[in-house]
Short mmCIF file of C-alpha atoms in Angstrom, two decimals:
data_model
loop_
_atom_site.label_atom_id
_atom_site.label_comp_id
_atom_site.label_asym_id
_atom_site.label_seq_id
_atom_site.Cartn_x
_atom_site.Cartn_y
_atom_site.Cartn_z
CA MET A 1215 27.27 -8.75 -8.22
CA THR A 1216 25.91 -6.63 -5.35
CA GLU A 1217 27.32 -3.45 -6.87
CA ALA A 1218 25.79 -4.28 -10.27
CA TYR A 1219 22.41 -4.96 -8.67
CA ILE A 1220 22.42 -1.70 -6.70
CA LEU A 1221 23.44 0.18 -9.86
CA LEU A 1222 20.53 -1.45 -11.70
CA ARG A 1223 18.15 -0.33 -8.94
CA LEU A 1224 19.44 3.22 -9.20
CA LYS A 1225 18.84 3.20 -12.95
CA GLN A 1226 15.29 1.93 -12.42
CA PHE A 1227 14.68 4.68 -9.88
CA SER A 1228 16.06 7.25 -12.32
CA ARG A 1229 13.69 6.05 -15.06
CA SER A 1230 10.75 6.22 -12.65
CA MET A 1231 11.60 9.81 -11.78
CA LYS A 1232 11.85 10.76 -15.46
CA GLU A 1233 8.36 9.36 -16.07
CA LEU A 1234 6.94 11.75 -13.49
CA GLY A 1235 7.85 14.89 -15.40
CA LEU A 1236 9.35 18.11 -14.05
CA GLY A 1237 6.27 19.35 -12.16
CA ARG A 1238 5.67 16.08 -10.36
CA LEU A 1239 9.39 15.69 -9.72
CA LEU A 1240 9.48 19.06 -7.97
CA PHE A 1241 6.43 18.07 -5.96
CA MET A 1242 8.13 14.81 -4.98
CA ALA A 1243 11.26 16.69 -3.97
CA GLY A 1244 9.26 19.00 -1.71
CA LEU A 1245 7.34 16.11 -0.22
CA THR A 1246 10.55 14.17 0.42
CA ALA A 1247 12.01 17.19 2.21
CA CYS A 1248 8.90 17.37 4.45
CA VAL A 1249 9.09 13.66 5.25
CA LEU A 1250 12.80 13.88 6.08
CA PHE A 1251 12.15 16.87 8.33
CA ALA A 1252 9.38 14.95 10.14
CA LEU A 1253 11.69 11.94 10.47
CA PHE A 1254 14.45 14.10 11.95
CA PHE A 1255 11.99 15.72 14.37
CA TYR A 1256 10.37 12.50 15.61
CA THR A 1257 13.67 10.62 16.09
CA ALA A 1258 14.96 13.26 18.51
CA ALA A 1259 13.63 11.48 21.61
CA ILE A 1260 11.74 8.45 22.88
CA PRO A 1261 8.94 7.42 22.21
CA GLY A 1262 8.97 9.34 18.94
CA SER A 1263 12.04 7.47 17.73
CA PHE A 1264 10.28 4.14 18.34
CA TYR A 1265 7.21 5.27 16.41
CA ALA A 1266 9.29 6.55 13.49
CA ALA A 1267 11.38 3.37 13.41
CA GLY A 1268 8.23 1.22 13.59
CA ILE A 1269 6.65 2.99 10.62
CA TYR A 1270 9.92 2.81 8.67
CA MET A 1271 10.36 -0.92 9.37
CA THR A 1272 6.73 -1.54 8.40
CA ILE A 1273 7.42 0.04 5.01
CA ILE A 1274 10.56 -2.11 4.57
CA LEU A 1275 8.56 -5.20 5.55
CA PHE A 1276 5.89 -4.21 3.02
CA ILE A 1277 8.57 -3.97 0.31
CA GLN A 1278 9.98 -7.38 1.25
CA THR A 1279 6.63 -9.17 1.16
CA LYS A 1280 5.58 -7.41 -2.03
CA ARG A 1281 8.67 -7.89 -4.17
CA SER A 1282 8.42 -10.42 -7.00
CA ASP A 1283 12.13 -10.96 -7.71
CA ARG A 1284 12.98 -13.19 -4.73
CA GLN A 1285 12.93 -16.40 -6.77
CA PHE A 1286 15.19 -14.84 -9.41
CA LEU A 1287 17.66 -13.69 -6.75
CA LYS A 1288 17.69 -17.14 -5.11
CA ILE A 1289 18.55 -18.83 -8.39
CA HIS A 1290 21.15 -16.43 -9.77
CA ILE A 1291 22.80 -14.85 -6.71
CA PRO A 1292 24.43 -17.16 -4.11
CA ASN A 1293 24.52 -14.48 -1.39
CA PHE A 1294 21.11 -13.00 -2.18
CA ARG A 1295 20.28 -12.41 1.51
CA LEU A 1296 23.38 -10.23 1.85
CA LEU A 1297 22.24 -8.35 -1.24
CA LEU A 1298 18.79 -7.77 0.27
CA LEU A 1299 20.36 -6.61 3.54
CA THR A 1300 22.57 -4.15 1.63
CA GLU A 1301 19.56 -2.81 -0.27
CA TYR A 1302 17.50 -2.36 2.91
CA LEU A 1303 20.41 -0.70 4.70
CA LEU A 1304 20.62 1.83 1.88
CA LEU A 1305 16.86 2.40 1.99
CA SER A 1306 17.08 2.86 5.78
CA PHE A 1307 19.98 5.30 5.60
CA PRO A 1308 17.85 8.41 6.42
CA LEU A 1309 16.44 6.69 9.52
CA LEU A 1310 19.82 5.34 10.62
CA ALA A 1311 21.46 8.75 10.13
CA CYS A 1312 18.77 10.51 12.20
CA LEU A 1313 18.98 7.95 15.01
CA LEU A 1314 22.77 8.19 15.03
CA PHE A 1315 22.66 11.99 15.09
CA HIS A 1316 20.25 12.00 18.05
CA LYS A 1317 22.17 9.18 19.80
CA GLN A 1318 19.12 6.94 20.03
CA TRP A 1319 21.22 3.84 20.57
CA ILE A 1320 18.45 1.46 21.63
CA THR A 1321 16.26 2.29 18.64
CA LEU A 1322 19.28 2.19 16.33
CA GLY A 1323 20.29 -1.24 17.58
CA THR A 1324 16.73 -2.51 17.21
CA VAL A 1325 16.53 -1.32 13.60
CA ILE A 1326 19.89 -2.89 12.72
CA ALA A 1327 18.73 -6.18 14.29
CA LEU A 1328 15.38 -6.12 12.47
CA LEU A 1329 16.73 -5.51 8.96
CA PRO A 1330 18.36 -8.99 8.56
CA LEU A 1331 15.20 -10.61 9.93
CA ILE A 1332 13.03 -8.76 7.43
CA GLY A 1333 15.40 -9.68 4.60
CA SER A 1334 15.19 -13.37 5.55
CA LEU A 1335 11.39 -13.48 5.37
CA ASP A 1336 10.09 -15.42 2.42
CA ARG A 1337 6.70 -16.48 1.13
CA SER A 1338 6.12 -19.61 -0.85
CA SER A 1339 6.03 -18.89 -4.57
CA ARG A 1340 3.54 -21.73 -5.08
CA GLN A 1341 0.39 -20.55 -6.82
CA ARG A 1342 -2.82 -20.67 -4.86
CA ASN A 1343 -5.98 -21.69 -6.68
CA LEU A 1344 -8.54 -21.21 -3.94
CA ASN A 1345 -12.12 -20.59 -4.98
CA THR A 1346 -14.05 -20.42 -1.73
CA ILE A 1347 -17.57 -19.23 -1.01
CA PHE A 1348 -16.13 -15.85 -0.02
CA GLN A 1349 -14.67 -15.29 -3.48
CA ARG A 1350 -17.84 -16.49 -5.20
CA ARG A 1351 -19.81 -13.88 -3.23
CA ILE A 1352 -17.67 -11.11 -4.73
CA PRO A 1353 -19.18 -9.71 -7.98
CA SER A 1354 -17.28 -10.65 -11.13
CA SER A 1355 -16.76 -6.97 -11.92
CA CYS A 1356 -14.61 -6.70 -8.77
CA PHE A 1357 -11.87 -8.87 -10.25
CA GLU A 1358 -9.20 -7.02 -8.24
CA TRP A 1359 -10.81 -8.24 -5.03
CA LYS A 1360 -11.29 -11.77 -6.39
CA GLY A 1361 -7.62 -12.04 -7.32
CA GLY A 1362 -6.42 -10.36 -4.14
CA ILE A 1363 -8.56 -12.51 -1.84
CA ARG A 1364 -7.33 -15.65 -3.59
CA LYS A 1365 -3.79 -14.81 -2.49
CA THR A 1366 -4.51 -13.42 0.96
CA LEU A 1367 -7.65 -15.23 2.16
CA LEU A 1368 -5.92 -17.04 5.04
CA LEU A 1369 -4.42 -13.79 6.30
CA TRP A 1370 -7.82 -12.06 6.12
CA MET A 1371 -9.48 -14.87 8.07
CA VAL A 1372 -6.81 -15.09 10.77
CA LEU A 1373 -6.79 -11.33 11.36
CA TRP A 1374 -10.59 -11.04 11.26
CA VAL A 1375 -11.15 -13.88 13.76
CA ALA A 1376 -8.33 -12.61 15.98
CA GLY A 1377 -9.88 -9.14 15.97
CA ILE A 1378 -13.33 -10.41 16.93
CA GLY A 1379 -11.89 -12.72 19.58
CA THR A 1380 -9.84 -9.99 21.27
CA SER A 1381 -12.26 -7.09 20.76
CA PHE A 1382 -12.43 -6.50 24.51
CA PHE A 1383 -8.86 -5.11 24.26
CA ILE A 1384 -9.16 -1.51 23.13
CA GLY A 1385 -6.21 -1.67 20.74
CA SER A 1386 -6.90 -4.99 18.98
CA ILE A 1387 -9.70 -3.93 16.60
CA PRO A 1388 -7.98 -0.68 15.47
CA LEU A 1389 -4.79 -2.66 14.80
CA VAL A 1390 -6.63 -5.34 12.80
CA ILE A 1391 -8.54 -2.70 10.81
CA PHE A 1392 -5.25 -0.98 10.03
CA VAL A 1393 -3.60 -4.17 8.74
CA LEU A 1394 -6.68 -5.23 6.77
CA GLY A 1395 -6.85 -1.74 5.30
CA MET A 1396 -3.29 -2.02 4.02
CA ILE A 1397 -3.86 -5.28 2.12
CA PRO A 1398 -6.23 -4.00 -0.64
CA MET A 1399 -3.71 -1.37 -1.67
CA ASN A 1400 -1.91 -4.11 -3.60
CA PHE A 1401 -5.03 -5.10 -5.52
CA TYR A 1402 -4.86 -2.15 -7.93
CA GLU A 1403 -1.26 -2.25 -9.07
CA LYS A 1404 -1.56 -3.69 -12.57
CA GLY A 1405 -3.77 -2.47 -15.37
CA GLU A 1406 -6.29 -5.05 -16.57
CA PRO A 1407 -6.83 -5.83 -20.29
CA ALA A 1408 -8.88 -3.20 -22.09
CA GLY A 1409 -11.67 -5.71 -22.70
CA MET A 1410 -12.34 -5.95 -18.96
CA ILE A 1411 -13.09 -2.23 -18.93
CA LEU A 1412 -15.34 -2.38 -21.98
CA VAL A 1413 -17.68 -4.95 -20.40
CA TYR A 1414 -18.90 -2.27 -17.98
CA GLU A 1415 -20.45 -0.42 -20.95
CA SER A 1416 -20.16 2.86 -19.05
CA GLY A 1417 -18.62 6.22 -19.74
CA PRO A 1418 -15.37 7.07 -17.91
CA GLY A 1419 -17.07 8.93 -15.06
CA ARG A 1420 -19.73 6.28 -14.42
CA PHE A 1421 -17.08 3.56 -14.68
CA LEU A 1422 -14.96 5.19 -11.96
CA TRP A 1423 -17.94 5.69 -9.65
CA LYS A 1424 -18.94 2.04 -10.09
CA LYS A 1425 -15.44 0.90 -9.14
CA ILE A 1426 -15.41 3.17 -6.08
CA LYS A 1427 -18.93 2.15 -5.03
CA MET A 1428 -18.23 -1.59 -5.25
CA HIS A 1429 -14.91 -1.26 -3.44
CA THR A 1430 -16.56 0.76 -0.67
CA LEU A 1431 -19.34 -1.83 -0.33
CA ILE A 1432 -16.98 -4.83 -0.04
CA PHE A 1433 -14.61 -3.07 2.35
CA THR A 1434 -17.54 -1.93 4.51
CA VAL A 1435 -19.08 -5.41 4.67
CA ILE A 1436 -15.75 -6.92 5.78
CA LEU A 1437 -15.05 -4.33 8.49
CA ALA A 1438 -18.60 -3.73 9.78
CA PRO A 1439 -18.56 -6.71 12.23
CA LEU A 1440 -15.19 -5.55 13.59
CA VAL A 1441 -16.46 -2.03 14.14
CA ALA A 1442 -19.64 -3.39 15.77
CA ALA A 1443 -17.59 -5.58 18.12
CA PHE A 1444 -15.48 -2.57 19.11
CA LEU A 1445 -18.58 -0.48 19.83
CA ILE A 1446 -20.02 -3.20 22.08
CA PHE A 1447 -17.02 -3.11 24.42
CA HIS A 1448 -15.89 0.51 23.97
CA PRO A 1449 -18.94 2.63 23.05
CA ASP A 1450 -17.32 5.81 24.39
CA LYS A 1451 -14.47 5.41 21.88
CA TRP A 1452 -16.74 4.97 18.84
CA TYR A 1453 -14.85 7.57 16.84
CA ILE A 1454 -11.59 5.55 16.72
CA PRO A 1455 -12.68 2.84 14.22
CA VAL A 1456 -14.94 5.29 12.36
CA ILE A 1457 -12.10 7.75 11.72
CA GLU A 1458 -9.69 4.92 10.90
CA PHE A 1459 -12.14 3.38 8.43
CA SER A 1460 -12.75 6.77 6.80
CA ILE A 1461 -9.02 7.45 6.38
CA LEU A 1462 -8.34 4.00 4.92
CA LEU A 1463 -11.26 4.28 2.50
CA THR A 1464 -9.99 7.72 1.44
CA ILE A 1465 -6.59 6.20 0.62
CA HIS A 1466 -8.22 3.30 -1.26
CA ILE A 1467 -10.26 5.66 -3.44
CA TYR A 1468 -7.12 7.68 -4.12
CA ILE A 1469 -5.30 4.50 -5.22
CA ILE A 1470 -8.16 3.47 -7.52
CA LEU A 1471 -8.14 6.90 -9.17
CA ALA A 1472 -4.33 6.86 -9.41
CA LYS A 1473 -4.47 3.46 -11.13
CA TYR A 1474 -6.74 4.70 -13.91
CA ALA A 1475 -4.98 8.05 -14.17
CA PHE A 1476 -1.90 6.08 -15.30
CA TYR A 1477 -3.80 3.14 -16.79
CA LYS A 1478 -2.15 1.09 -19.53
CA PRO A 1479 -3.63 -2.29 -20.51
CA ASN A 1480 -1.75 -5.32 -19.16
CA SER A 1481 1.03 -3.29 -17.60
CA LYS A 1482 2.19 -1.84 -14.31
CA SER A 1483 3.19 1.82 -14.49
CA ASN A 1484 6.14 3.04 -12.45
CA GLY A 1485 4.25 6.28 -11.94
CA ILE A 1486 1.34 4.53 -10.22
CA GLN A 1487 3.72 2.76 -7.85
CA VAL A 1488 5.21 6.07 -6.78
CA PHE A 1489 1.83 7.68 -6.19
CA GLN A 1490 0.50 4.63 -4.36
CA ALA A 1491 3.43 4.92 -1.98
CA LEU A 1492 2.56 8.59 -1.49
CA GLY A 1493 -1.01 7.61 -0.67
CA ALA A 1494 0.19 5.16 1.96
CA LEU A 1495 2.04 8.02 3.64
CA GLY A 1496 -1.35 9.54 4.42
CA ILE A 1497 -1.94 6.67 6.85
CA PHE A 1498 1.29 7.22 8.73
CA LEU A 1499 1.38 11.02 8.41
CA PRO A 1500 -2.14 12.46 8.90
CA PHE A 1501 -1.00 15.98 7.96
CA PHE A 1502 -0.41 14.60 4.46
CA LEU A 1503 -4.08 13.65 3.98
CA PRO A 1504 -5.10 17.03 2.43
CA VAL A 1505 -2.51 16.39 -0.29
CA VAL A 1506 -4.09 12.98 -0.92
CA TRP A 1507 -7.54 14.57 -1.22
CA ILE A 1508 -6.29 17.20 -3.66
CA LEU A 1509 -4.50 14.56 -5.74
CA SER A 1510 -7.66 12.43 -5.74
CA ILE A 1511 -9.57 15.26 -7.42
CA ARG A 1512 -6.72 15.75 -9.87
CA PHE A 1513 -6.53 12.01 -10.66
CA TYR A 1514 -10.29 11.78 -11.17
CA PHE A 1515 -10.19 14.21 -14.09
CA LYS A 1516 -6.95 12.65 -15.36
CA SER A 1517 -8.59 9.19 -15.19
CA VAL A 1518 -11.61 10.39 -17.16
CA LYS A 1519 -9.31 11.74 -19.85
CA ASN A 1520 -7.12 8.62 -19.84
CA LEU A 1521 -10.10 6.24 -20.11
CA SER A 1522 -11.93 8.23 -22.77
CA PRO A 1523 -10.27 6.44 -25.73
CA TYR A 1524 -11.56 3.13 -24.38
CA LEU A 1525 -15.00 4.17 -23.10
CA ASN A 1526 -15.89 7.12 -25.29
CA ASP A 1527 -18.61 5.12 -27.11
CA TYR A 1528 -20.56 4.77 -23.86
CA ARG A 1529 -20.75 8.44 -22.96
#
């Protein structure tokens, strides 16, 4: 069963790569080579190996909390946790190989110990039907935020309050901003029905700018008190939350543009998932940010072209 599942995953990955086309596939190959080189370089010594392992485990944790097939695996596969561990070991092979090559035994042991723990994490599949005052304050046009907040409101509140309450520690606010900045990246995965785009009654360009403007406004309102609290206690380090906020917002705009560049009504494109993952790399690898900016410009024009059949009457 495990072998069949892994084979199925490989076939899905192969189909995703074929959707990208030759040009994008070559770009992905070059980018992967750069990431592997950076991974090999940073795992050569401590503390770089800890940082690299931490980023890698964060990505694995993100995959585990995001995946939607856990209930299916529980029902149909008796040893589903072993299957998840096998999958995550395969995904972690580049990291494990680098750590083994550099003889970073402590980091290697930590990673091997963390993988089963990550694979055992589970969220309740029960649907949440919260409709709090926070969601009602969000404009109806920002349905991605309404749906996303409905699922993650408790997490937002806990992190936000914890950040404010521990703002006198220099690292607490930047950490909370980072985590809160990661959450909205999941809000733009699936394409909405075409009718939800038509209600804007805007041409493709104006539609995109409206989406970006409203996202920027909501994200700014949420993080502004955190940034203010940081500035009260650490005014000489004002640039830390400002730069962090700017980078996160850059990635969010990139993800919005990537969504509509590959937009298909009521569906989730494999291509968008790949490029969203590339955008997230810009957070962990700052040297990759110029690529994100260039792709954002490219995706803007591609989004305008892709949305034209739906919004051409409003030009």
